[in-house]
Amino acid sequence: MPHTNVLYIGNKNYSSWSLRPWLVLRWGGIPFEERLIRLDQPGYGKQAIAEVKTVAPNGTLPALVSDGVPIWDSLAIAEWAAERAAPGVLWPEDPTLRAQARSATCEMHAGFAAVRRDLSMNIHRRMPAQPDWPEDTRRGLARIDELWRGLRERHAHLGPYLFGRRSIADAFYAPVAARLRTYAVPCSDVVAEYRDTLLADPDFLAWEADSLPDSWDASGYSVIDRLHT
Ligand SMILES: N[C@@H](CCC(=O)N[C@@H](CS)C(=O)NCC(=O)O)C(=O)O
């Protein structure tokens, strides 16, 4: 019997955690059905949206329900996908590069709290450059610049992504590329080039195109947008 994989995602304009495994599944060529649960519902921010709790026991999206079994974390979904894709498609084949790609991915998954707090993803919004981010946010942005620049310089001969060929690490930083654009964050040339590579990815563009109008209240700011402004 064919497997059923349903990826539950949040509003495409805002849900950076949903974008990551969605890209991974697409890049891995893994068939899945997507179902959007709006996050601008009572209980948001408390992991208490009733509709989310029916698919994700911890009350957050994304969640992949595979043959009826939930996987409720973006990185866990990405690892699940990597185990099903051909070797080298979602993680680098070289073990050292793979360990580094996992380090970069985990740094995003577990960190950059201030950047996530102050530069929340809003794919369609364009803000003026902000000259005075709080100190912890500036530190996070500087670390992203350093990380991307270092990896790009080291792996440029292998291809245009962080580890040369596209990997899960790039999916985890795709929402950061959108944030750098939204908030007009100044970047070094190498970093700007990589940001634009991510923003031109055909699957990212498909997500972006579909983030209107279902997850964007064009008449004003939605509940989530107000919470994150
Ligand atoms: N660590 C989780 C984070 C997921 C997460 O925080 N998702 C947000 C949306 S982007 C959410 O569902 N929030 C619902 C709430 O806080 O009530 C993952 O990587 O999947």
Coordinates of N, CA and C and ligand atoms in Angstrom, one line a residue:
M1 N 0.8 -1.2 0.0 CA 0.0 0.0 0.0 C 0.9 1.3 0.0
P2 N 0.5 2.3 -0.8 CA 1.4 3.5 -0.8 C 1.3 4.2 0.6
H3 N 2.4 4.8 0.9 CA 2.5 5.6 2.2 C 1.7 6.9 2.1
T4 N 1.1 7.3 3.2 CA 0.5 8.6 3.1 C 1.3 9.6 4.0
N5 N 1.7 10.7 3.4 CA 2.5 11.7 4.2 C 1.7 13.0 4.1
V6 N 1.3 13.5 5.2 CA 0.6 14.8 5.2 C 1.4 15.7 6.1
L7 N 1.8 16.8 5.5 CA 2.6 17.9 6.2 C 1.6 19.0 6.6
Y8 N 1.4 19.1 7.9 CA 0.6 20.2 8.4 C 1.5 21.4 8.6
I9 N 1.1 22.5 8.0 CA 1.9 23.8 8.1 C 1.1 24.9 8.5
G10 N 1.8 26.0 9.0 CA 1.1 27.2 9.4 C 1.0 28.2 8.2
N11 N 0.5 29.4 8.5 CA 0.4 30.4 7.5 C 1.7 30.6 6.7
K12 N 1.7 30.5 5.4 CA 2.9 30.5 4.6 C 3.7 31.8 4.7
N13 N 3.0 32.9 4.9 CA 3.7 34.2 5.0 C 4.6 34.3 6.3
Y14 N 4.2 33.6 7.3 CA 4.8 33.8 8.6 C 5.5 32.6 9.2
S15 N 5.1 31.4 8.8 CA 5.6 30.2 9.6 C 6.9 29.7 9.0
S16 N 8.0 30.3 9.6 CA 9.3 29.9 9.1 C 9.6 28.4 9.5
W17 N 9.1 27.9 10.6 CA 9.3 26.5 10.9 C 8.6 25.6 9.9
S18 N 7.5 26.0 9.4 CA 6.8 25.2 8.4 C 7.6 25.2 7.0
L19 N 8.1 26.3 6.7 CA 8.8 26.4 5.4 C 10.0 25.4 5.3
R20 N 10.7 25.3 6.4 CA 11.9 24.5 6.4 C 11.7 23.0 5.9
P21 N 10.8 22.3 6.6 CA 10.6 20.9 6.2 C 9.9 20.8 4.9
W22 N 9.0 21.8 4.6 CA 8.3 21.8 3.3 C 9.4 21.8 2.2
L23 N 10.4 22.6 2.3 CA 11.4 22.7 1.3 C 12.2 21.4 1.2
V24 N 12.5 20.8 2.4 CA 13.3 19.6 2.5 C 12.5 18.4 1.8
L25 N 11.2 18.3 2.0 CA 10.4 17.3 1.4 C 10.4 17.5 -0.1
R26 N 10.3 18.7 -0.6 CA 10.3 19.0 -2.0 C 11.6 18.7 -2.6
W27 N 12.7 19.1 -1.9 CA 14.1 18.9 -2.5 C 14.4 17.4 -2.5
G28 N 13.8 16.7 -1.5 CA 14.1 15.2 -1.4 C 13.2 14.4 -2.4
G29 N 12.3 15.1 -3.0 CA 11.4 14.3 -4.0 C 10.5 13.4 -3.3
I30 N 10.1 13.7 -2.0 CA 9.3 12.8 -1.2 C 7.8 13.3 -1.4
P31 N 6.9 12.4 -1.9 CA 5.5 12.8 -2.1 C 4.8 13.1 -0.8
F32 N 4.1 14.2 -0.8 CA 3.4 14.6 0.4 C 2.2 15.5 0.1
E33 N 1.2 15.4 0.9 CA 0.1 16.3 0.8 C 0.3 17.4 1.8
E34 N 0.0 18.7 1.5 CA 0.1 19.7 2.5 C -1.3 20.2 3.0
R35 N -1.4 20.4 4.3 CA -2.6 21.0 4.8 C -2.3 22.1 5.7
L36 N -2.9 23.3 5.4 CA -2.6 24.5 6.2 C -3.6 24.7 7.3
I37 N -3.0 24.9 8.5 CA -3.9 25.3 9.6 C -3.5 26.7 10.0
R38 N -4.5 27.5 10.0 CA -4.2 28.9 10.3 C -3.7 29.1 11.7
L39 N -2.7 29.9 11.9 CA -2.2 30.1 13.3 C -2.8 31.3 14.0
D40 N -3.5 32.1 13.2 CA -4.2 33.2 13.8 C -5.6 32.8 14.3
Q41 N -5.5 31.9 15.4 CA -6.6 31.3 16.0 C -6.4 31.5 17.5
P42 N -7.5 31.4 18.3 CA -7.3 31.4 19.8 C -6.3 30.3 20.2
G43 N -5.4 30.7 21.2 CA -4.5 29.7 21.7 C -3.1 29.9 21.1
Y44 N -3.0 30.8 20.0 CA -1.7 31.0 19.4 C -0.7 31.6 20.4
G45 N 0.5 31.1 20.4 CA 1.6 31.6 21.3 C 1.6 30.8 22.6
K46 N 0.5 30.0 22.8 CA 0.5 29.2 24.1 C 0.5 27.7 23.7
Q47 N 0.8 27.4 22.4 CA 0.7 26.1 21.9 C -0.6 25.4 22.3
A48 N -1.7 26.2 22.1 CA -3.0 25.7 22.6 C -4.0 25.9 21.5
I49 N -3.6 25.9 20.2 CA -4.7 26.0 19.2 C -5.3 24.6 19.0
A50 N -6.6 24.5 19.2 CA -7.2 23.1 19.3 C -7.0 22.4 18.0
E51 N -7.1 23.0 16.9 CA -6.9 22.3 15.6 C -5.5 21.8 15.4
V52 N -4.5 22.5 15.9 CA -3.1 22.1 15.9 C -2.9 20.9 16.7
K53 N -3.5 20.9 17.9 CA -3.3 19.8 18.9 C -3.9 18.5 18.4
T54 N -4.8 18.6 17.4 CA -5.3 17.3 16.8 C -4.2 16.6 16.0
V55 N -3.2 17.3 15.5 CA -2.2 16.7 14.7 C -0.8 16.7 15.3
A56 N -0.5 17.6 16.2 CA 0.8 17.8 16.8 C 0.6 17.8 18.3
P57 N 1.1 16.8 19.0 CA 0.8 16.7 20.5 C 1.4 17.9 21.3
N58 N 2.4 18.5 20.8 CA 3.0 19.7 21.5 C 2.4 21.0 21.1
G59 N 1.4 21.0 20.2 CA 0.7 22.2 19.8 C 1.4 23.1 18.9
T60 N 2.5 22.7 18.2 CA 3.1 23.5 17.2 C 3.2 22.9 15.8
L61 N 3.3 23.8 14.8 CA 3.4 23.3 13.5 C 4.9 23.7 13.1
P62 N 5.5 22.9 12.2 CA 4.9 21.9 11.3 C 4.8 20.6 12.1
A63 N 3.9 19.7 11.4 CA 3.9 18.3 11.9 C 3.7 17.5 10.6
L64 N 4.4 16.4 10.5 CA 4.3 15.5 9.4 C 3.5 14.2 10.0
V65 N 2.4 13.9 9.4 CA 1.7 12.7 9.8 C 1.9 11.7 8.7
S66 N 2.8 10.7 9.0 CA 3.1 9.7 8.1 C 2.5 8.3 8.4
D67 N 1.6 7.9 7.5 CA 0.8 6.7 7.8 C 0.2 6.7 9.2
G68 N -0.3 7.9 9.5 CA -1.1 8.1 10.7 C -0.2 8.4 12.0
V69 N 1.1 8.4 11.8 CA 2.0 8.7 13.0 C 2.6 10.1 12.9
P70 N 2.4 10.9 14.0 CA 2.9 12.3 13.9 C 4.4 12.4 14.2
I71 N 5.0 13.3 13.4 CA 6.4 13.7 13.7 C 6.3 15.3 13.9
W72 N 6.6 15.8 15.1 CA 6.1 17.2 15.4 C 7.3 18.2 15.6
D73 N 8.3 18.0 14.8 CA 9.4 19.0 14.9 C 10.1 19.1 13.5
S74 N 10.4 20.3 13.1 CA 11.0 20.5 11.8 C 12.2 19.7 11.5
L75 N 13.1 19.7 12.5 CA 14.4 19.0 12.3 C 14.2 17.5 12.2
A76 N 13.3 17.0 13.0 CA 12.9 15.5 13.0 C 12.3 15.2 11.7
I77 N 11.5 16.0 11.1 CA 10.9 15.8 9.8 C 12.0 15.8 8.7
A78 N 13.0 16.7 8.9 CA 14.1 16.8 7.9 C 14.9 15.5 7.9
E79 N 15.2 15.0 9.1 CA 16.0 13.8 9.3 C 15.2 12.6 8.7
W80 N 13.9 12.6 9.0 CA 13.1 11.5 8.4 C 13.2 11.5 6.9
A81 N 13.1 12.7 6.3 CA 13.2 12.8 4.9 C 14.5 12.4 4.3
A82 N 15.6 12.8 5.0 CA 17.0 12.4 4.6 C 17.2 10.9 4.6
E83 N 16.5 10.2 5.5 CA 16.6 8.7 5.5 C 15.9 8.1 4.4
R84 N 14.9 8.8 3.8 CA 14.2 8.3 2.7 C 14.7 8.7 1.3
A85 N 15.5 9.8 1.3 CA 16.0 10.3 0.0 C 17.3 9.5 -0.4
A86 N 17.7 9.6 -1.6 CA 18.9 9.0 -2.0 C 20.1 9.7 -1.3
P87 N 21.2 8.9 -1.1 CA 22.3 9.5 -0.4 C 22.9 10.7 -1.1
G88 N 23.2 11.7 -0.3 CA 23.8 12.9 -0.9 C 22.8 14.0 -1.4
V89 N 21.5 13.6 -1.3 CA 20.5 14.5 -1.8 C 20.1 15.6 -0.8
L90 N 20.0 15.2 0.5 CA 19.6 16.1 1.5 C 20.7 16.4 2.5
W91 N 21.6 15.5 2.7 CA 22.8 15.9 3.5 C 24.0 15.6 2.6
P92 N 25.2 16.3 2.8 CA 26.4 16.0 2.0 C 26.8 14.5 2.3
E93 N 27.3 13.9 1.2 CA 27.8 12.5 1.4 C 29.0 12.4 2.2
D94 N 29.9 13.3 2.1 CA 31.1 13.3 2.9 C 30.8 13.4 4.4
P95 N 31.3 12.5 5.2 CA 30.9 12.5 6.7 C 31.3 13.8 7.4
T96 N 32.4 14.4 7.0 CA 32.9 15.6 7.7 C 32.0 16.7 7.3
L97 N 31.7 16.8 6.0 CA 30.8 17.9 5.6 C 29.4 17.7 6.2
R98 N 29.0 16.5 6.2 CA 27.6 16.2 6.8 C 27.5 16.6 8.2
A99 N 28.6 16.3 9.0 CA 28.6 16.7 10.4 C 28.5 18.3 10.5
Q100 N 29.3 18.9 9.6 CA 29.3 20.4 9.7 C 27.9 20.9 9.2
A101 N 27.3 20.3 8.3 CA 26.0 20.7 7.8 C 25.0 20.5 8.9
R102 N 25.1 19.4 9.7 CA 24.2 19.2 10.8 C 24.5 20.3 11.9
S103 N 25.7 20.7 12.1 CA 26.1 21.7 13.1 C 25.4 23.0 12.7
A104 N 25.5 23.4 11.4 CA 24.9 24.7 11.0 C 23.4 24.6 11.1
T105 N 22.8 23.5 10.8 CA 21.4 23.3 10.9 C 20.9 23.4 12.3
C106 N 21.6 22.7 13.2 CA 21.3 22.7 14.6 C 21.5 24.1 15.2
E107 N 22.5 24.9 14.7 CA 22.7 26.2 15.3 C 21.4 27.1 15.0
M108 N 20.9 26.9 13.8 CA 19.6 27.6 13.5 C 18.4 27.1 14.3
H109 N 18.3 25.8 14.3 CA 17.2 25.2 15.0 C 17.1 25.5 16.5
A110 N 18.3 25.6 17.1 CA 18.3 25.8 18.5 C 18.7 27.2 18.9
G111 N 19.0 28.1 18.0 CA 19.5 29.4 18.4 C 18.9 30.6 17.7
F112 N 19.7 31.6 17.6 CA 19.3 32.9 17.0 C 17.9 33.4 17.5
A113 N 17.8 33.3 18.9 CA 16.5 33.7 19.5 C 16.2 35.1 19.3
A114 N 17.2 36.0 19.4 CA 17.0 37.4 19.3 C 16.6 37.8 17.8
V115 N 17.3 37.1 16.9 CA 16.9 37.4 15.4 C 15.5 37.0 15.2
R116 N 15.1 35.8 15.7 CA 13.7 35.3 15.5 C 12.7 36.3 16.2
R117 N 13.1 36.8 17.4 CA 12.2 37.7 18.1 C 12.0 39.0 17.3
D118 N 13.1 39.6 16.8 CA 13.0 41.0 16.3 C 12.8 41.0 14.8
L119 N 13.2 39.9 14.1 CA 13.0 39.9 12.6 C 12.2 38.7 12.2
S120 N 10.9 38.7 12.8 CA 10.1 37.5 12.5 C 9.8 37.5 11.0
M121 N 9.6 36.2 10.5 CA 9.4 36.1 9.1 C 8.1 36.7 8.6
N122 N 8.2 37.5 7.6 CA 7.0 38.1 7.0 C 7.3 38.2 5.5
I123 N 7.1 37.2 4.8 CA 7.7 37.1 3.4 C 7.4 38.3 2.6
H124 N 6.1 38.8 2.7 CA 5.7 39.9 1.8 C 6.0 41.3 2.3
R125 N 6.4 41.4 3.5 CA 6.6 42.8 4.1 C 8.0 43.3 3.7
R126 N 8.1 44.6 3.5 CA 9.3 45.3 3.2 C 9.5 46.4 4.2
M127 N 10.5 46.4 5.1 CA 10.7 47.4 6.1 C 11.9 48.2 5.8
P128 N 11.9 49.5 6.3 CA 13.2 50.2 6.1 C 14.3 49.6 6.9
A129 N 15.5 49.9 6.5 CA 16.7 49.4 7.3 C 16.6 49.9 8.7
Q130 N 16.9 49.1 9.6 CA 16.8 49.5 11.1 C 18.3 49.7 11.6
P131 N 18.6 50.9 12.0 CA 20.0 51.2 12.3 C 20.4 50.7 13.7
D132 N 19.4 50.5 14.6 CA 19.8 50.2 16.0 C 19.1 49.0 16.6
W133 N 19.4 47.8 16.0 CA 18.9 46.6 16.6 C 19.5 46.4 18.0
P134 N 18.8 45.8 18.9 CA 19.3 45.5 20.3 C 20.6 44.7 20.1
E135 N 21.5 44.8 21.1 CA 22.8 44.2 21.1 C 22.8 42.7 20.8
D136 N 21.8 41.9 21.4 CA 21.8 40.5 21.1 C 21.4 40.2 19.7
T137 N 20.5 41.0 19.1 CA 20.1 40.8 17.7 C 21.3 41.1 16.8
R138 N 22.0 42.2 17.1 CA 23.2 42.5 16.3 C 24.2 41.4 16.3
R139 N 24.4 40.8 17.5 CA 25.3 39.7 17.6 C 24.8 38.5 16.7
G140 N 23.5 38.2 16.8 CA 23.0 37.1 16.0 C 23.2 37.4 14.5
L141 N 22.9 38.6 14.1 CA 23.0 38.9 12.6 C 24.5 38.8 12.2
A142 N 25.4 39.2 13.1 CA 26.8 39.2 12.8 C 27.3 37.7 12.6
R143 N 26.7 36.9 13.5 CA 27.1 35.4 13.5 C 26.6 34.8 12.2
I144 N 25.4 35.2 11.8 CA 24.8 34.6 10.5 C 25.7 35.0 9.3
D145 N 26.2 36.3 9.3 CA 27.0 36.8 8.3 C 28.3 36.0 8.3
E146 N 28.9 35.8 9.5 CA 30.2 35.1 9.6 C 30.0 33.6 9.1
L147 N 28.9 33.0 9.6 CA 28.7 31.6 9.3 C 28.5 31.4 7.8
W148 N 27.7 32.2 7.2 CA 27.4 32.0 5.7 C 28.6 32.3 4.9
R149 N 29.3 33.4 5.3 CA 30.5 33.8 4.5 C 31.6 32.8 4.6
G150 N 31.8 32.2 5.8 CA 32.9 31.2 5.9 C 32.5 30.0 5.1
L151 N 31.3 29.5 5.2 CA 30.9 28.3 4.5 C 30.9 28.5 3.0
R152 N 30.4 29.6 2.6 CA 30.4 29.9 1.1 C 31.8 30.0 0.5
E153 N 32.7 30.7 1.3 CA 34.1 30.8 0.8 C 34.7 29.5 0.7
R154 N 34.5 28.6 1.7 CA 35.2 27.3 1.7 C 34.6 26.4 0.6
H155 N 33.3 26.5 0.3 CA 32.7 25.5 -0.5 C 32.3 26.0 -1.9
A156 N 32.7 27.2 -2.2 CA 32.3 27.8 -3.5 C 32.6 26.9 -4.7
H157 N 33.8 26.2 -4.6 CA 34.2 25.3 -5.7 C 33.2 24.1 -5.9
L158 N 32.4 23.9 -4.9 CA 31.5 22.7 -5.0 C 30.1 23.1 -5.4
G159 N 29.8 24.4 -5.4 CA 28.4 24.8 -5.8 C 28.0 26.0 -5.0
P160 N 26.8 26.5 -5.3 CA 26.4 27.8 -4.8 C 25.7 27.8 -3.4
Y161 N 25.6 26.6 -2.7 CA 25.0 26.5 -1.4 C 26.0 26.5 -0.3
L162 N 25.5 26.4 0.9 CA 26.4 26.5 2.1 C 27.5 25.4 2.0
F163 N 27.1 24.2 1.6 CA 28.0 23.1 1.5 C 28.2 22.6 0.1
G164 N 28.1 23.6 -0.8 CA 28.2 23.3 -2.3 C 26.9 22.9 -2.9
R165 N 26.6 21.6 -2.7 CA 25.3 21.2 -3.2 C 24.2 21.5 -2.2
R166 N 23.0 21.7 -2.6 CA 21.9 22.0 -1.7 C 21.7 20.9 -0.7
S167 N 21.4 21.4 0.6 CA 21.2 20.4 1.7 C 20.2 21.0 2.6
I168 N 19.9 20.2 3.7 CA 19.0 20.6 4.7 C 19.4 21.9 5.3
A169 N 20.7 22.1 5.4 CA 21.2 23.4 6.1 C 20.6 24.6 5.3
D170 N 20.6 24.5 4.0 CA 20.0 25.6 3.2 C 18.5 25.8 3.5
A171 N 17.8 24.7 3.6 CA 16.4 24.9 3.9 C 16.2 25.5 5.3
F172 N 17.1 25.2 6.2 CA 16.9 25.8 7.5 C 17.2 27.3 7.5
Y173 N 18.1 27.8 6.6 CA 18.4 29.2 6.5 C 17.5 30.0 5.5
A174 N 16.7 29.3 4.7 CA 15.9 30.0 3.8 C 15.0 31.1 4.4
P175 N 14.4 30.8 5.6 CA 13.6 31.9 6.2 C 14.5 33.0 6.6
V176 N 15.7 32.8 6.9 CA 16.6 33.9 7.3 C 16.9 34.8 6.1
A177 N 17.0 34.1 4.9 CA 17.2 34.9 3.7 C 16.0 35.9 3.5
A178 N 14.8 35.3 3.7 CA 13.6 36.2 3.6 C 13.6 37.3 4.6
R179 N 14.0 37.0 5.8 CA 14.1 38.0 6.9 C 15.1 39.1 6.5
L180 N 16.3 38.7 6.0 CA 17.3 39.7 5.6 C 16.7 40.7 4.5
R181 N 15.9 40.1 3.6 CA 15.2 41.0 2.6 C 14.2 41.8 3.2
T182 N 13.3 41.3 4.0 CA 12.2 42.0 4.6 C 12.7 43.2 5.4
Y183 N 13.8 43.0 6.2 CA 14.2 44.0 7.2 C 15.4 44.8 6.6
A184 N 15.7 44.6 5.3 CA 16.8 45.4 4.6 C 18.1 45.4 5.4
V185 N 18.5 44.2 5.8 CA 19.7 44.0 6.6 C 20.9 44.1 5.7
P186 N 21.8 45.0 6.0 CA 23.0 45.1 5.1 C 23.9 43.8 5.2
C187 N 24.3 43.4 4.0 CA 25.1 42.1 4.0 C 26.4 42.3 3.2
S188 N 27.4 41.5 3.5 CA 28.6 41.4 2.7 C 28.1 40.8 1.3
D189 N 29.0 41.0 0.3 CA 28.7 40.6 -1.1 C 28.4 39.1 -1.1
V190 N 29.3 38.3 -0.5 CA 29.1 36.8 -0.5 C 27.8 36.4 0.1
V191 N 27.5 37.1 1.2 CA 26.2 36.7 1.9 C 25.0 37.2 1.1
A192 N 25.1 38.3 0.5 CA 24.0 38.8 -0.4 C 23.7 37.9 -1.5
E193 N 24.8 37.3 -2.1 CA 24.7 36.4 -3.2 C 24.0 35.1 -2.8
Y194 N 24.4 34.6 -1.6 CA 23.8 33.4 -1.1 C 22.3 33.6 -0.8
R195 N 22.0 34.8 -0.1 CA 20.6 35.1 0.2 C 19.8 35.1 -1.1
D196 N 20.3 35.7 -2.1 CA 19.6 35.7 -3.4 C 19.4 34.4 -4.0
T197 N 20.4 33.5 -3.9 CA 20.3 32.1 -4.4 C 19.1 31.4 -3.7
L198 N 19.0 31.6 -2.4 CA 17.9 30.9 -1.7 C 16.6 31.5 -2.1
L199 N 16.5 32.9 -2.3 CA 15.3 33.5 -2.6 C 14.8 33.2 -4.1
A200 N 15.8 32.7 -4.9 CA 15.5 32.4 -6.3 C 15.2 30.9 -6.5
D201 N 15.3 30.1 -5.4 CA 15.0 28.7 -5.5 C 13.6 28.5 -6.0
P202 N 13.4 27.6 -7.0 CA 12.0 27.4 -7.5 C 11.0 27.0 -6.5
D203 N 11.5 26.2 -5.5 CA 10.5 25.7 -4.5 C 10.2 26.8 -3.5
F204 N 11.2 27.6 -3.2 CA 10.9 28.8 -2.3 C 10.0 29.7 -3.0
L205 N 10.2 29.9 -4.3 CA 9.3 30.8 -5.1 C 7.8 30.3 -5.1
A206 N 7.7 29.0 -5.2 CA 6.4 28.4 -5.2 C 5.7 28.6 -3.8
W207 N 6.4 28.5 -2.8 CA 5.9 28.8 -1.4 C 5.5 30.2 -1.3
E208 N 6.4 31.1 -1.8 CA 6.2 32.5 -1.7 C 4.9 32.9 -2.5
A209 N 4.8 32.4 -3.7 CA 3.6 32.7 -4.5 C 2.3 32.2 -3.8
D210 N 2.4 31.1 -3.1 CA 1.2 30.6 -2.5 C 0.9 31.2 -1.1
S211 N 1.8 32.1 -0.7 CA 1.6 32.6 0.7 C 0.6 33.8 0.6
L212 N 0.1 34.1 -0.6 CA -1.0 35.0 -0.8 C -2.1 34.3 -1.6
P213 N -3.4 34.5 -1.3 CA -3.9 35.3 -0.2 C -4.2 34.5 1.1
D214 N -3.9 33.1 1.0 CA -4.5 32.3 2.1 C -4.0 32.6 3.5
S215 N -2.8 33.2 3.5 CA -2.2 33.4 4.8 C -1.8 34.9 5.0
W216 N -2.4 35.7 4.3 CA -2.1 37.1 4.4 C -3.3 38.0 4.3
D217 N -3.6 38.7 5.3 CA -4.8 39.6 5.3 C -4.4 40.9 4.7
A218 N -4.7 41.0 3.4 CA -4.2 42.2 2.6 C -4.9 43.5 3.1
S219 N -6.0 43.4 3.8 CA -6.7 44.6 4.3 C -6.0 45.2 5.5
G220 N -5.1 44.5 6.1 CA -4.5 45.0 7.3 C -3.6 43.9 7.9
Y221 N -3.1 44.1 9.1 CA -2.2 43.1 9.7 C -3.1 42.0 10.4
S222 N -2.7 40.8 10.1 CA -3.5 39.7 10.8 C -3.0 39.7 12.2
V223 N -3.7 38.8 13.0 CA -3.4 38.6 14.4 C -1.9 38.4 14.6
I224 N -1.4 37.4 13.8 CA 0.0 37.1 14.0 C 0.9 38.2 13.6
D225 N 0.6 38.9 12.6 CA 1.4 40.1 12.2 C 1.5 41.1 13.3
R226 N 0.4 41.4 13.9 CA 0.4 42.3 15.1 C 1.2 41.8 16.2
L227 N 1.1 40.5 16.5 CA 1.9 39.9 17.6 C 3.4 40.1 17.3
H228 N 3.8 40.1 16.0 CA 5.2 40.1 15.7 C 5.7 41.4 15.2
T229 N 5.0 42.5 15.3 CA 5.5 43.7 14.8 C 6.3 44.4 15.9
Ligands
LIG1 N1 11.0 23.7 17.3 C1 9.8 23.6 16.6 C2 9.2 25.0 16.6 C3 7.8 25.1 15.9 C4 7.1 26.4 16.2 O1 7.4 27.1 17.1 N2 6.0 26.6 15.4 C5 5.2 27.8 15.6 C6 4.8 28.4 14.2 S1 6.1 28.9 13.2 C7 3.9 27.4 16.2 O2 3.3 26.4 15.8 N3 3.3 28.1 17.2 C8 2.1 27.9 17.8 C9 2.0 28.5 19.1 O3 3.0 28.9 19.7 O4 0.9 28.4 19.7 C10 10.1 23.0 15.2 O5 11.2 23.2 14.8 O6 9.2 22.5 14.6

